[in-house]
Coordinates of C-alpha atoms in Angstrom, one line a residue:
X650 CA 0.1 0.3 0.0
X651 CA 0.8 3.4 -0.8
X652 CA 2.5 5.7 2.0
X653 CA 3.1 9.2 2.2
X654 CA 6.4 10.9 3.2
X655 CA 6.6 12.1 6.6
X656 CA 7.4 15.7 5.4
X657 CA 3.9 16.0 4.0
X658 CA 2.3 15.5 7.0
X659 CA 4.3 18.0 9.0
X660 CA 3.2 20.7 6.5
X661 CA -0.2 19.7 7.4
X662 CA 0.4 20.0 10.8
X663 CA 0.5 23.9 10.6
X664 CA -3.0 24.0 9.6
X665 CA -4.5 22.4 12.9
X666 CA -5.3 25.4 14.5
X667 CA -5.2 27.4 17.8
X668 CA -7.3 24.8 19.7
X669 CA -4.9 21.8 18.2
X670 CA -1.8 24.0 19.1
X671 CA -2.9 24.8 22.8
X672 CA -3.3 21.1 23.5
X673 CA -0.1 19.8 22.0
X674 CA 2.0 18.0 24.3
X675 CA 4.9 16.9 22.2
X676 CA 7.4 19.7 21.0
X677 CA 7.1 20.1 17.3
X678 CA 10.5 19.3 16.4
X679 CA 9.7 15.3 17.7
X680 CA 7.4 15.1 15.0
X681 CA 9.4 14.5 12.3
X682 CA 11.6 11.8 14.1
X683 CA 8.5 10.1 15.1
X684 CA 6.9 10.2 11.7
X685 CA 9.8 8.7 10.1
X686 CA 10.0 5.6 12.7
X687 CA 6.5 5.0 12.1
X688 CA 6.8 4.8 8.1
X689 CA 9.9 2.7 8.7
X690 CA 8.1 0.2 10.9
X691 CA 5.3 -0.1 8.5
X692 CA 7.7 -0.4 5.7
X693 CA 9.8 -2.8 7.1
X694 CA 6.7 -5.0 8.3
X695 CA 5.2 -4.9 4.6
X696 CA 8.6 -6.9 3.5
X697 CA 8.2 -9.5 6.1
X698 CA 6.1 -11.7 4.1
X699 CA 7.4 -15.0 5.8
X700 CA 7.4 -13.9 9.4
X701 CA 3.5 -12.9 10.2
X702 CA 4.4 -12.4 14.2
X703 CA 7.4 -9.9 13.3
X704 CA 5.3 -8.1 11.1
X705 CA 2.2 -7.6 13.2
X706 CA 4.5 -6.4 16.2
X707 CA 5.8 -3.8 13.6
X708 CA 2.4 -2.7 12.2
X709 CA 1.4 -2.2 15.9
X710 CA 4.5 0.0 16.6
X711 CA 3.7 2.0 13.6
X712 CA 0.3 2.6 15.2
X713 CA 1.4 3.7 18.7
X714 CA 3.6 5.8 16.6
X715 CA 1.3 7.2 13.9
X716 CA -1.5 7.8 17.2
X717 CA 1.3 9.5 19.1
X718 CA 1.8 11.9 16.4
X719 CA -2.3 12.7 16.1
X720 CA -3.0 12.5 20.1
X721 CA 0.4 14.1 21.4
X722 CA 1.4 16.2 18.6
X723 CA -2.3 17.8 17.6
X724 CA -1.6 16.7 13.9
X725 CA -5.0 16.4 12.3
X726 CA -4.2 15.3 8.5
X727 CA -5.5 13.1 6.2
X728 CA -2.5 11.6 4.8
X729 CA -1.6 10.7 8.6
X730 CA -5.3 9.2 9.3
X731 CA -5.0 7.1 5.7
X732 CA -1.2 5.8 6.7
X733 CA -2.8 5.1 10.4
X734 CA -5.5 3.1 8.6
X735 CA -3.4 1.0 6.3
X736 CA -1.6 -0.2 9.3
X737 CA -4.7 -1.5 11.1
X738 CA -6.2 -2.7 7.6
X739 CA -2.8 -5.1 7.5
X740 CA -2.9 -5.8 11.0
X741 CA -6.4 -7.1 10.2
X742 CA -8.0 -4.6 12.6
X743 CA -11.3 -3.6 10.3
X744 CA -12.9 -1.7 12.4
X745 CA -10.3 0.9 13.3
X746 CA -9.3 0.8 9.6
X747 CA -12.3 1.6 8.3
X748 CA -12.6 4.6 11.4
X749 CA -9.8 6.0 10.1
X750 CA -10.1 6.0 6.5
X751 CA -13.6 7.6 7.1
X752 CA -11.3 10.4 8.9
X753 CA -9.3 10.6 6.4
X754 CA -11.6 10.8 3.7
X755 CA -13.7 13.6 5.8
X756 CA -10.5 15.8 5.8
X757 CA -9.9 15.0 1.8
X758 CA -12.8 13.2 0.2
X759 CA -11.4 13.8 -3.0
X760 CA -8.0 11.2 -2.8
X761 CA -8.8 7.9 -4.9
X762 CA -6.4 6.3 -2.9
X763 CA -8.1 6.9 0.6
X764 CA -11.7 6.0 -1.2
X765 CA -10.7 3.0 -2.9
X766 CA -8.9 1.2 0.4
X767 CA -11.9 2.3 2.5
X768 CA -14.3 0.5 0.2
X769 CA -11.7 -2.7 0.3
X770 CA -12.0 -2.2 3.9
X771 CA -16.0 -2.4 3.7
X772 CA -15.8 -5.4 1.7
X773 CA -13.9 -7.3 4.6
X774 CA -16.7 -6.7 7.5
X775 CA -18.9 -9.7 8.8
X776 CA -22.3 -7.5 9.0
X777 CA -23.5 -6.5 5.3
X778 CA -26.0 -3.9 6.3
X779 CA -28.2 -2.7 3.5
X780 CA -28.8 0.7 2.6
X781 CA -32.4 1.7 3.0
X782 CA -35.1 2.1 0.4
X783 CA -35.4 5.6 1.0
X784 CA -32.0 6.4 1.0
X785 CA -31.3 4.4 -2.4
X786 CA -33.8 6.1 -4.3
X787 CA -32.1 9.6 -3.3
X788 CA -28.8 8.3 -4.2
X789 CA -30.1 7.4 -7.9
X790 CA -32.1 11.1 -8.3
X791 CA -29.4 13.1 -6.9
X792 CA -26.3 11.2 -7.7
X793 CA -24.2 14.3 -8.3
X794 CA -24.8 15.4 -4.3
X795 CA -23.6 11.7 -3.1
X796 CA -21.3 10.9 -5.5
X797 CA -18.9 14.0 -5.4
X798 CA -16.8 15.2 -2.6
X799 CA -17.9 18.4 -1.1
X800 CA -14.6 20.1 -2.3
X801 CA -15.5 18.7 -5.8
X802 CA -18.8 19.9 -5.4
X803 CA -17.5 23.7 -4.3
X804 CA -15.5 23.7 -7.2
X805 CA -17.9 22.7 -9.9
X806 CA -20.2 25.8 -8.4
X807 CA -17.7 28.6 -8.8
X808 CA -17.0 26.7 -12.1
X809 CA -20.6 27.4 -13.8
X810 CA -21.3 30.5 -11.9
X811 CA -18.4 31.4 -13.7
X812 CA -19.7 30.0 -17.2
X813 CA -23.1 31.7 -16.1
X814 CA -21.1 35.3 -15.7
X815 CA -19.1 35.0 -19.0
X816 CA -22.5 34.0 -20.9
X817 CA -24.5 36.7 -19.6
X818 CA -21.3 39.3 -20.6
X819 CA -21.3 37.7 -23.8
X820 CA -25.0 38.2 -24.4
X821 CA -24.6 41.9 -23.1
X822 CA -22.5 42.9 -25.6
X823 CA -23.0 40.7 -28.6
X824 CA -27.0 40.3 -27.7
X825 CA -29.2 37.3 -27.8
X826 CA -29.3 34.1 -29.1
X827 CA -30.7 30.4 -28.9
X828 CA -27.3 29.0 -28.1
X829 CA -26.3 31.8 -25.7
X830 CA -29.5 31.6 -23.8
X831 CA -29.0 27.7 -23.4
X832 CA -25.7 27.8 -22.0
X833 CA -26.7 30.5 -19.8
X834 CA -29.8 28.3 -18.6
X835 CA -27.9 25.1 -18.4
X836 CA -25.1 27.0 -16.1
X837 CA -27.7 28.6 -14.0
X838 CA -29.2 25.5 -13.3
X839 CA -25.9 23.5 -12.4
X840 CA -24.8 26.3 -10.2
X841 CA -27.6 26.2 -8.2
X842 CA -27.7 22.3 -7.9
X843 CA -24.2 22.2 -6.8
X844 CA -24.6 24.9 -4.5
X845 CA -27.6 23.4 -2.6
X846 CA -25.8 20.2 -2.4
X847 CA -22.5 22.4 -0.7
X848 CA -24.9 23.8 1.6
X849 CA -26.9 20.6 2.7
X850 CA -23.8 18.9 2.8
X851 CA -21.9 21.6 5.1
X852 CA -25.3 21.6 7.2
X853 CA -24.8 17.7 7.6
X854 CA -21.2 17.4 8.9
X855 CA -21.8 20.3 11.4
X856 CA -25.0 18.9 12.8
X857 CA -24.8 14.9 12.1
X858 CA -21.9 12.5 13.7
X859 CA -20.9 9.3 12.5
X860 CA -19.1 6.3 14.1
X861 CA -17.5 3.2 13.7
X862 CA -17.7 -0.6 15.8
X863 CA -14.4 -1.1 16.8
X864 CA -14.8 -4.2 19.1
X865 CA -14.8 -7.5 17.6
X866 CA -18.7 -8.2 18.1
X867 CA -21.1 -6.0 20.2
X868 CA -24.3 -6.5 21.6
X869 CA -26.6 -4.0 20.5
X870 CA -29.8 -3.4 22.9
X871 CA -33.0 -1.6 22.9
X872 CA -31.9 0.7 25.9
X873 CA -29.1 2.1 27.4
X874 CA -27.9 -0.4 30.1
X875 CA -27.0 -4.0 29.7
X876 CA -30.3 -5.4 31.2
X877 CA -32.3 -4.1 28.1
X878 CA -32.9 -6.9 25.8
X879 CA -30.7 -7.5 22.3
X880 CA -32.6 -5.3 19.4
X881 CA -31.3 -7.9 16.8
X882 CA -31.0 -11.6 16.5
X883 CA -27.2 -11.6 16.3
X884 CA -24.6 -9.4 17.6
X885 CA -22.7 -5.9 15.5
X886 CA -19.2 -6.4 14.5
X887 CA -16.2 -4.6 13.7
X888 CA -16.5 -2.2 11.0
X889 CA -20.5 -1.9 10.9
X890 CA -20.8 2.1 10.6
X891 CA -23.6 4.0 12.1
X892 CA -25.1 7.5 12.5
X893 CA -24.9 8.8 16.2
X894 CA -28.3 9.7 17.5
X895 CA -27.7 10.7 21.1
X896 CA -25.0 9.9 24.0
X897 CA -25.7 9.1 27.5
X898 CA -23.0 8.0 30.3
X899 CA -21.5 5.1 29.0
X900 CA -24.0 4.3 25.7
X901 CA -24.6 5.3 22.4
X902 CA -28.0 5.6 20.8
X903 CA -27.1 4.9 17.2
X904 CA -28.7 4.3 13.9
X905 CA -27.5 1.9 10.8
X906 CA -27.9 2.5 7.4
X907 CA -31.2 0.8 7.0
X908 CA -32.9 2.8 9.7
X909 CA -32.7 0.2 12.6
X910 CA -31.5 2.3 16.0
X911 CA -29.9 0.6 19.2
X912 CA -27.9 1.4 22.3
X913 CA -24.4 0.3 22.3
X914 CA -21.4 0.7 25.5
X915 CA -19.3 3.8 24.5
X916 CA -16.2 1.9 24.6
X917 CA -17.1 -0.2 21.7
X918 CA -16.7 2.2 19.0
X919 CA -15.0 5.2 17.9
X920 CA -16.6 8.4 16.5
X921 CA -15.4 9.9 12.8

């Protein structure tokens, strides 16, 4: 799997913002060495095809170092989460791999490697939760809203707005014509469609939290306590994704992609 260099990751550390910098516990000058050590452990593990035990220990070492940079150094970067997810996936921890691919995707949804590896990790999980009928219909009718990243949709909004401005200027100077009118109307419609999509996506990200099960097996229950009956016949497994409805001490109320809801202990999952 492709692994990104420490230099690229460190450049992104300058974009973590005042909050992350205030919480930083590791001196910035230590980060290059930690990242270099993590990358070296990852690459060495990849080379040990005939020594799975040693390889697993090296992946675990790389994971600890990547997480130390994230938690102790305050670095939030798509490339770093991508490297961490790769290490988890190769250690066969599907739940934490998907969780960190999702975090990477949230920061850079246009990266083809992130999306490809996320799709592969999803194919490795046990639970196959169907998408609800209503969502499938929406994804078909409004494919541009679901298939394009937020960054891509914003760029397309700007592109079509620019095309609309140019077309209207040409009409003003050269007069009306069927071709110019068609281009103007088409540009306006596409600009509006992508603008609405950007606004909806931005609001959704601000108001909705998503998570991934990281425990190997979880009994989802009908209430926030171990005495409630199970919500499903079978337990849920690592890698199952959900939308967070609410949190209570020690418990999460979640909704799966098929619309079913349940409660799980909060130490069995991570939030994107």
